[in-house]
Structure formats: C-alpha cells, structure tokens
mmCIF file with all atom_site columns, C-alpha atoms in Angstrom:
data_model
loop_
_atom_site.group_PDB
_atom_site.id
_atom_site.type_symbol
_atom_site.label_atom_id
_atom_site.label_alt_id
_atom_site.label_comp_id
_atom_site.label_asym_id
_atom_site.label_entity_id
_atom_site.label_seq_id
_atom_site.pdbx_PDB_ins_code
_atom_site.Cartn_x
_atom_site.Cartn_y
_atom_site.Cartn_z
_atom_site.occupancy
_atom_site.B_iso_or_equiv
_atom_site.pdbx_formal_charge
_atom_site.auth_seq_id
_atom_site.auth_comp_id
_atom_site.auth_asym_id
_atom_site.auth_atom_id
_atom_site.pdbx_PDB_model_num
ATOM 1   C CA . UNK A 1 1   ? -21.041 7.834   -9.035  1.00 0.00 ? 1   UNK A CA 1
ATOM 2   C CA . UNK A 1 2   ? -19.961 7.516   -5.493  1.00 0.00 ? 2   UNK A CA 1
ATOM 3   C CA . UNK A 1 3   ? -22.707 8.619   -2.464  1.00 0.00 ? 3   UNK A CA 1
ATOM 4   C CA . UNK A 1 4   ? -22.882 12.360  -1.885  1.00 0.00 ? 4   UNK A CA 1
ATOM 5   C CA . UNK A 1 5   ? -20.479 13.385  0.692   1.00 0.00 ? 5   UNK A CA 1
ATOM 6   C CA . UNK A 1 6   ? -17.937 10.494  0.187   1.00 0.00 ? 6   UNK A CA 1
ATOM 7   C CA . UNK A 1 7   ? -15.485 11.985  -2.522  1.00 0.00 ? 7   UNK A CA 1
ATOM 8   C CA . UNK A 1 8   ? -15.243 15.215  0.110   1.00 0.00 ? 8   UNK A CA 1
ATOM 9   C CA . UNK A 1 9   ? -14.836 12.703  2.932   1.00 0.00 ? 9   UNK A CA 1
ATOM 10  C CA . UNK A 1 10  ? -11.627 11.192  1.512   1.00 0.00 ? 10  UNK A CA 1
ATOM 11  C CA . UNK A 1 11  ? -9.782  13.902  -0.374  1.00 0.00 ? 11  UNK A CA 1
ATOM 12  C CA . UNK A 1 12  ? -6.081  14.589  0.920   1.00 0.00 ? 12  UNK A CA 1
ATOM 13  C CA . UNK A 1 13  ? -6.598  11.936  3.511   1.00 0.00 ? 13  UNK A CA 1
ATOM 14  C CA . UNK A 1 14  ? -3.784  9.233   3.879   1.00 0.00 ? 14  UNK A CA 1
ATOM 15  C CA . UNK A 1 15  ? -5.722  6.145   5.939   1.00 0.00 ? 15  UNK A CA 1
ATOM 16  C CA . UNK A 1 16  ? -8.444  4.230   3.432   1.00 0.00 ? 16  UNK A CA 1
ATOM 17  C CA . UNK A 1 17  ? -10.669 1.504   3.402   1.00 0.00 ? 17  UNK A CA 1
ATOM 18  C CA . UNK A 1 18  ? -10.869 -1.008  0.505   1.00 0.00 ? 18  UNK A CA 1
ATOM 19  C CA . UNK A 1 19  ? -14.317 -2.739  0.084   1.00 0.00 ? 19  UNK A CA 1
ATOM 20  C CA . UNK A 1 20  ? -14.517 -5.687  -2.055  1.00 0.00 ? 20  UNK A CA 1
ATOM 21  C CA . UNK A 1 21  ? -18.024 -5.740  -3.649  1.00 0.00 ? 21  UNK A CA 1
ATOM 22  C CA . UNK A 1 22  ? -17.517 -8.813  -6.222  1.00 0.00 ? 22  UNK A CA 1
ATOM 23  C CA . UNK A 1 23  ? -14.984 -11.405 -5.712  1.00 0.00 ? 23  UNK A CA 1
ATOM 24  C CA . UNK A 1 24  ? -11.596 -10.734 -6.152  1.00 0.00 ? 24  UNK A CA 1
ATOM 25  C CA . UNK A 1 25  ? -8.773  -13.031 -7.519  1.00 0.00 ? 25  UNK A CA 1
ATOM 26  C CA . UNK A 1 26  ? -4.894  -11.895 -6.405  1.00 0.00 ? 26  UNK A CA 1
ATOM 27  C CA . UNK A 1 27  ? -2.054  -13.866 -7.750  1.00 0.00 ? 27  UNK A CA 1
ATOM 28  C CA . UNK A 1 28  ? -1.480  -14.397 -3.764  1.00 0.00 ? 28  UNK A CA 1
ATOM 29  C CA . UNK A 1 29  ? -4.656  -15.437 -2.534  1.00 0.00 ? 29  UNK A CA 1
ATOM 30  C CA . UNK A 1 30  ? -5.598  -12.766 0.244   1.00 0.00 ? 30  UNK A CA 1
ATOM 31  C CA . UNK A 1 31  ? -2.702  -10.545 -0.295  1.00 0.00 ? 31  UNK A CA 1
ATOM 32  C CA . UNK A 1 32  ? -3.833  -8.186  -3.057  1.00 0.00 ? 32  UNK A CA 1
ATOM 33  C CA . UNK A 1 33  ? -1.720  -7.868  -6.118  1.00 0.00 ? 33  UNK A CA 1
ATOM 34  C CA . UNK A 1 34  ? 1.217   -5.406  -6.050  1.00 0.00 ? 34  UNK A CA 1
ATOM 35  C CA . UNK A 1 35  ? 1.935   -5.259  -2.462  1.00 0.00 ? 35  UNK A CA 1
ATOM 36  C CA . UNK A 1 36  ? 5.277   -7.436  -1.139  1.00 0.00 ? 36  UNK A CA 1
ATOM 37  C CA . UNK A 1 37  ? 6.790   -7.975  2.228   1.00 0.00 ? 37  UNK A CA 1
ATOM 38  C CA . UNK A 1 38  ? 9.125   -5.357  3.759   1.00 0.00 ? 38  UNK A CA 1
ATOM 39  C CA . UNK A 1 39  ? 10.212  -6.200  6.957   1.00 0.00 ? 39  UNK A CA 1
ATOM 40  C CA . UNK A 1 40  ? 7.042   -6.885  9.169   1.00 0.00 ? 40  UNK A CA 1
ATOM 41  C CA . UNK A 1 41  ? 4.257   -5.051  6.635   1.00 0.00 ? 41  UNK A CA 1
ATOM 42  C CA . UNK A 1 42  ? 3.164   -5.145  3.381   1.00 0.00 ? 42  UNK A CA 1
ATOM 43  C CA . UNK A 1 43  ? 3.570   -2.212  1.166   1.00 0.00 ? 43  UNK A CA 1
ATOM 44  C CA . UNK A 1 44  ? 3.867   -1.689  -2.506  1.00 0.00 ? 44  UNK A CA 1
ATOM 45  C CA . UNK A 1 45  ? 1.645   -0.254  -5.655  1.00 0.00 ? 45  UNK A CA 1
ATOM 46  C CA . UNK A 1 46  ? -1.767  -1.456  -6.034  1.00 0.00 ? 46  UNK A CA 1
ATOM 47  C CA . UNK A 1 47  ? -2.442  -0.023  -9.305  1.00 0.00 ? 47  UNK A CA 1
ATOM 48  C CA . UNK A 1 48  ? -5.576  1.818   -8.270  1.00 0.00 ? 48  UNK A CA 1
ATOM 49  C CA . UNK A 1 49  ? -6.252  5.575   -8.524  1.00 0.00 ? 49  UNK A CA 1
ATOM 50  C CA . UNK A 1 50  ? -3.641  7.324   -6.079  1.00 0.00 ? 50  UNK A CA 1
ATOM 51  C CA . UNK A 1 51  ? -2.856  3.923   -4.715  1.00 0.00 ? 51  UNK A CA 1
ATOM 52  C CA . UNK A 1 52  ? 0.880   3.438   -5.297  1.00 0.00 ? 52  UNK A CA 1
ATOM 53  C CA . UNK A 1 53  ? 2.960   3.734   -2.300  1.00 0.00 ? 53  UNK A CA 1
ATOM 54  C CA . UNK A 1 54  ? 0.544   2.173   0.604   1.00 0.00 ? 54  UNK A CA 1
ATOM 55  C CA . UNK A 1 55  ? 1.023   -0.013  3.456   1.00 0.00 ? 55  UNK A CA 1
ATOM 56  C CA . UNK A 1 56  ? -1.527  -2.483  4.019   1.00 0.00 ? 56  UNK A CA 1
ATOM 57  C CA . UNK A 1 57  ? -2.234  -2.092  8.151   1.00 0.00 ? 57  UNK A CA 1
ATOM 58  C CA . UNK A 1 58  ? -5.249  -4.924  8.584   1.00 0.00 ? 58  UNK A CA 1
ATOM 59  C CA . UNK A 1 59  ? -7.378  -7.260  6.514   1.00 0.00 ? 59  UNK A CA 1
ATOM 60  C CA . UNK A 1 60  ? -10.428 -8.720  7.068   1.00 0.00 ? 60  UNK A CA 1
ATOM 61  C CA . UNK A 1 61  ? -10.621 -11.611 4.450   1.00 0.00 ? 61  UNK A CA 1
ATOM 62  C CA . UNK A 1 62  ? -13.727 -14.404 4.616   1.00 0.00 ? 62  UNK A CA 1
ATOM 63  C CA . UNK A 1 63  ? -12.878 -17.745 3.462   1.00 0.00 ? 63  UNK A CA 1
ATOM 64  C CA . UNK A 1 64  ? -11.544 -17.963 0.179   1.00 0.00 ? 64  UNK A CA 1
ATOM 65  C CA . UNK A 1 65  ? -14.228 -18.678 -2.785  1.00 0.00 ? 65  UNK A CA 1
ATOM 66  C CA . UNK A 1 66  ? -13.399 -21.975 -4.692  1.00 0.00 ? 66  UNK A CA 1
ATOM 67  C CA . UNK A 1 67  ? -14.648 -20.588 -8.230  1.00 0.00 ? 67  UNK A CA 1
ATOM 68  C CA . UNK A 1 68  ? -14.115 -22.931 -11.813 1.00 0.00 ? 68  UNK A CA 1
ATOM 69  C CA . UNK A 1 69  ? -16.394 -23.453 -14.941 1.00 0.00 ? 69  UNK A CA 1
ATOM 70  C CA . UNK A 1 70  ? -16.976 -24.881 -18.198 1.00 0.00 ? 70  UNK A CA 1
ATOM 71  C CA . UNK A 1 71  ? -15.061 -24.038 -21.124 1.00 0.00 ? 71  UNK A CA 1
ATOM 72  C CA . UNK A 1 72  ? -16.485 -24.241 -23.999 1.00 0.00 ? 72  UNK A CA 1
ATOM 73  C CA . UNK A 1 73  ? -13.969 -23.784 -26.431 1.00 0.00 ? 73  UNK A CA 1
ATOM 74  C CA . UNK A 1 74  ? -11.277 -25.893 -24.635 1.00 0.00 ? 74  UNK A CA 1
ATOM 75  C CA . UNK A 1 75  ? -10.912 -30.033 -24.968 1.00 0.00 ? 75  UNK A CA 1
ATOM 76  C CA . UNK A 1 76  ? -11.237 -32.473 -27.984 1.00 0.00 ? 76  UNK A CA 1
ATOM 77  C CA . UNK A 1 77  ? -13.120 -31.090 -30.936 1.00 0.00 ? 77  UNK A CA 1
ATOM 78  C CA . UNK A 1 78  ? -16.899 -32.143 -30.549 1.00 0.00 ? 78  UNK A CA 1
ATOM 79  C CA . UNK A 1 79  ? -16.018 -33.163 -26.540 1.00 0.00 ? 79  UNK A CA 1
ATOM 80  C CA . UNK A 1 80  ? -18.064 -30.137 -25.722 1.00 0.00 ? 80  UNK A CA 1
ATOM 81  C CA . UNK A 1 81  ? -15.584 -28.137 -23.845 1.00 0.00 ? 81  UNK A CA 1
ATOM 82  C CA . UNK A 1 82  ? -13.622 -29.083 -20.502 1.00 0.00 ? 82  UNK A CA 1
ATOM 83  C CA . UNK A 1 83  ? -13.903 -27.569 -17.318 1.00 0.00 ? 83  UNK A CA 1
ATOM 84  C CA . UNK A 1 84  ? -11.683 -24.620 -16.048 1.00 0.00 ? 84  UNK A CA 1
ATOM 85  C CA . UNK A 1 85  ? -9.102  -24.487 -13.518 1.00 0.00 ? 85  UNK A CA 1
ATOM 86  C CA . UNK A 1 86  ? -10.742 -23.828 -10.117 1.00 0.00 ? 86  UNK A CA 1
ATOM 87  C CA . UNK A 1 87  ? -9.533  -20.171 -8.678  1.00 0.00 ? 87  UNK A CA 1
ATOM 88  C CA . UNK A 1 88  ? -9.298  -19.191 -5.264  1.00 0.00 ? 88  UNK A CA 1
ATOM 89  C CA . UNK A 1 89  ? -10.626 -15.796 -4.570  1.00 0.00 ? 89  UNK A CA 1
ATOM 90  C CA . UNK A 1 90  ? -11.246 -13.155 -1.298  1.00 0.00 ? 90  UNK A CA 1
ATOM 91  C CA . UNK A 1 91  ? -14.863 -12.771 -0.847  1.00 0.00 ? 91  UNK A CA 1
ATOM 92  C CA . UNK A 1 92  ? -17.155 -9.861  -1.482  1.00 0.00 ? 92  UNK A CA 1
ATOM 93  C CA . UNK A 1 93  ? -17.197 -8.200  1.540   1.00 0.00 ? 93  UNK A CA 1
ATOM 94  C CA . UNK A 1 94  ? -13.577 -8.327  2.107   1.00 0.00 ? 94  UNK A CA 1
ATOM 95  C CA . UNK A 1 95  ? -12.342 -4.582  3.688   1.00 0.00 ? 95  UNK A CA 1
ATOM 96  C CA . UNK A 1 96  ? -8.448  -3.799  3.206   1.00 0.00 ? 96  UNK A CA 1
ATOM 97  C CA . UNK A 1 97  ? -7.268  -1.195  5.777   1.00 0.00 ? 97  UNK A CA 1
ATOM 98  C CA . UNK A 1 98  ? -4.545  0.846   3.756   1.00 0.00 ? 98  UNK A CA 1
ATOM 99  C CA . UNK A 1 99  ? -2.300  4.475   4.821   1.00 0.00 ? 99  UNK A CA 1
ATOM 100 C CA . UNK A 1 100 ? -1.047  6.279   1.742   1.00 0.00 ? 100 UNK A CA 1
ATOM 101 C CA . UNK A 1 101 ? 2.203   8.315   1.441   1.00 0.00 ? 101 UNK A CA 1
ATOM 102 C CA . UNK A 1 102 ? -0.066  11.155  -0.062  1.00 0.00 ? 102 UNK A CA 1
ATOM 103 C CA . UNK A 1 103 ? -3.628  12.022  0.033   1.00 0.00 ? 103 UNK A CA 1
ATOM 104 C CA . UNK A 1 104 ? -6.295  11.373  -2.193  1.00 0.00 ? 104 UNK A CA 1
ATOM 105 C CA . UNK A 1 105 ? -7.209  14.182  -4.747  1.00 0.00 ? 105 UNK A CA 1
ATOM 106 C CA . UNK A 1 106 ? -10.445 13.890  -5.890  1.00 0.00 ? 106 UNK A CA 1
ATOM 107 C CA . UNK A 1 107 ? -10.223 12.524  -9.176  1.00 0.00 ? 107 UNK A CA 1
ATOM 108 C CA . UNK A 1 108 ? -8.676  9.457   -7.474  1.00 0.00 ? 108 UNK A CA 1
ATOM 109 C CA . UNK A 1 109 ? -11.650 9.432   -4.925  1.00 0.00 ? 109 UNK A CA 1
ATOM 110 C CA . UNK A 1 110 ? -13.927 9.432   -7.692  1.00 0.00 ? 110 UNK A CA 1
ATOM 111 C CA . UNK A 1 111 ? -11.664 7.170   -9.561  1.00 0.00 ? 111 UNK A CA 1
ATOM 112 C CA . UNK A 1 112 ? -11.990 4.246   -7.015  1.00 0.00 ? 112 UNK A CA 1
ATOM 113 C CA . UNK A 1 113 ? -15.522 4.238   -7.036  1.00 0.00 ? 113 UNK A CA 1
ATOM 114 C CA . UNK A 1 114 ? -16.459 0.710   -8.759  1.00 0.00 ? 114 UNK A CA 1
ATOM 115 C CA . UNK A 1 115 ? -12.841 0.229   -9.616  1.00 0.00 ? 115 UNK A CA 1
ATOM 116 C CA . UNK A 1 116 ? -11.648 -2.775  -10.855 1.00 0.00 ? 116 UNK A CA 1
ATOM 117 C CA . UNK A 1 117 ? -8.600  -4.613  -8.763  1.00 0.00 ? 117 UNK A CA 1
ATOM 118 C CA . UNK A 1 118 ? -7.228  -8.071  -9.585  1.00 0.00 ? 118 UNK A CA 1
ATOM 119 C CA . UNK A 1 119 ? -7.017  -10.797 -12.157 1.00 0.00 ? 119 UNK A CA 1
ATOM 120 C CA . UNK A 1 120 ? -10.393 -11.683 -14.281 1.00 0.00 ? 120 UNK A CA 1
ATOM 121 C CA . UNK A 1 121 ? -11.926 -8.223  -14.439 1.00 0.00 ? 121 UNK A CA 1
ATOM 122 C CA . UNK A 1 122 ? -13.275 -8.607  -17.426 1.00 0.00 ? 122 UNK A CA 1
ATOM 123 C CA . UNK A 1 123 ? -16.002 -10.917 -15.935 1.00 0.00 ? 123 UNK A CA 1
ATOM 124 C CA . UNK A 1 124 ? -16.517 -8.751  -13.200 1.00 0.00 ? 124 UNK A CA 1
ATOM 125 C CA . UNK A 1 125 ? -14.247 -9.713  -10.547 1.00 0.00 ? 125 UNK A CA 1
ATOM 126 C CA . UNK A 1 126 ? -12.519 -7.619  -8.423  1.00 0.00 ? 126 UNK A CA 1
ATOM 127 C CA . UNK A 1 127 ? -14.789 -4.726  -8.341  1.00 0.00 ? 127 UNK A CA 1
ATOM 128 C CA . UNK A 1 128 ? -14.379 -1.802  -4.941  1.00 0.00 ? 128 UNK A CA 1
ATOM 129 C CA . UNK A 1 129 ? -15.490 0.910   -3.494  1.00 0.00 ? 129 UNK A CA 1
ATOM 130 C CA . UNK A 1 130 ? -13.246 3.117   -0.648  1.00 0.00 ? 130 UNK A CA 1
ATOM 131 C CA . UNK A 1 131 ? -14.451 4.218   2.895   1.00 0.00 ? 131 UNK A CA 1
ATOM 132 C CA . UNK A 1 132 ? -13.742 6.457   5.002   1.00 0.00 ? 132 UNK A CA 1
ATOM 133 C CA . UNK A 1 133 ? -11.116 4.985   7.921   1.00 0.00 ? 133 UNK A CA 1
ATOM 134 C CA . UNK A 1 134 ? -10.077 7.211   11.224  1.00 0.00 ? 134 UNK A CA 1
ATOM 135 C CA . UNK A 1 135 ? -7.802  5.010   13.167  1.00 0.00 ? 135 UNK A CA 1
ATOM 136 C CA . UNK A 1 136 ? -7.739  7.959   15.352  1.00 0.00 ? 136 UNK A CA 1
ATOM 137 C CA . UNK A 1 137 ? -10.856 7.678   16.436  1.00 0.00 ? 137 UNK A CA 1
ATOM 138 C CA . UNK A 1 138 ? -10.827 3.437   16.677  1.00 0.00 ? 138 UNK A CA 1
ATOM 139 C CA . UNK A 1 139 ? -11.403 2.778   12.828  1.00 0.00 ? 139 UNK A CA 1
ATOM 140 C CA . UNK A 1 140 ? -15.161 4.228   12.587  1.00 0.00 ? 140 UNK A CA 1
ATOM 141 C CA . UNK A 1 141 ? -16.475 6.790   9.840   1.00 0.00 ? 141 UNK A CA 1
ATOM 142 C CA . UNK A 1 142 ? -16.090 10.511  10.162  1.00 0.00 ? 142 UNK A CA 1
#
C-alpha cells in the first residue's frame, strides 16, 4: 500500500511524477510506451491508472541497462539452450515528469502504487510508484 499521506497528496491533481523502481523495457528505449510525438512534446496513453491523456514535460533517464540471458528451452535439442536477445532498458531510478488532462481520483492513486509499465512484466520489470510534483513551486514535494 502506498505511504500514509501520499494517495491524499495526489488526488485531483494534474502534474505527476513517475518513479521507476525495477527496470523498465519501452518498445522506444527511454520514451515510455504509448506516448508519440505531437508537435514539440510527447503526449499519448500510458496505460496506467488515470494515465491516458498526459504530456510527458521532462525525463530524467540513466544510461540504458544492456539486459540478455540464457534460454533454456531455445537452440538444438540437447545444446542446452541459447542465449536471449540482449534488451535495452531505462534504469531504476528513472523519474518521468507527466501533467494530466484530469486529476487523479483515488483509486488511480492507489492504483499506481507498484504498478507495472512496459514490456516483460511478468519478470518484474517495469514496476512504479507516483510522487508528488509542484512545478509551481520549482518541482519539490508539497
């Protein structure tokens, strides 16, 4: 369950923070899945709770994470498996600045809490937690 105080914090506000808290793996690298160009910002649905009609306004992206593996079931019979594709991913710690057309209710507070976003999230990838964001008061917490 999110931290006392945050669901509160967020409901029926329209500016968000995204925090990446496992790897994440987007079809466009950095760019999270569901969000296009349209003229000089990104916008689109990012199939999250009460995340579908956003505007992406900053990023702060590490160094993508080279990730591959072994699979066991792939290759020659008896081979013992081949390796998997390597997968380029943004880093934990990753923060996505985003302003919604409407404001959070709670259930999609509560909803984003741990939420899954991204390819591979059945092995855990992907995973996020929202902030608080005030770009009224220079991007800091309430």
């Amino acid at each position: 369950a999110p931290p006392a105080g945050l669901v509160d914090a967020l409901v029926d506000k329209r500016h968000l923070r995204v925090f990446v808290v496992t790897p994440a793996e987007f079809d466009q690298g950095w760019l999270p899945d569901g969000l296009g160009a349209a003229g000089a910002e990104y916008r689109g649905d990012l199939g999250l709770p009460g995340l579908r009609d956003v505007t992406l306004r900053a990023a702060f992206v590490g160094r993508a994470l080279g990730i591959s593996g072994w699979d066991m079931a792939a290759g020659k019979p008896g081979a013992g498996g081949a390796p998997k594709a390597t997968r380029r991913l943004a880093p934990a710690g990753s923060v996505y600045f985003l302003e919604l057309a409407e404001g959070l209710t709670a259930d999609q507070a509560r909803g984003l809490w741990l939420a899954a976003w991204g390819g591979s999230q059945d092995e855990g990838y992907g995973r996020v937690v929202p902030g608080v964001w005030n770009p009224a008061e220079g991007g800091g917490n309430d």
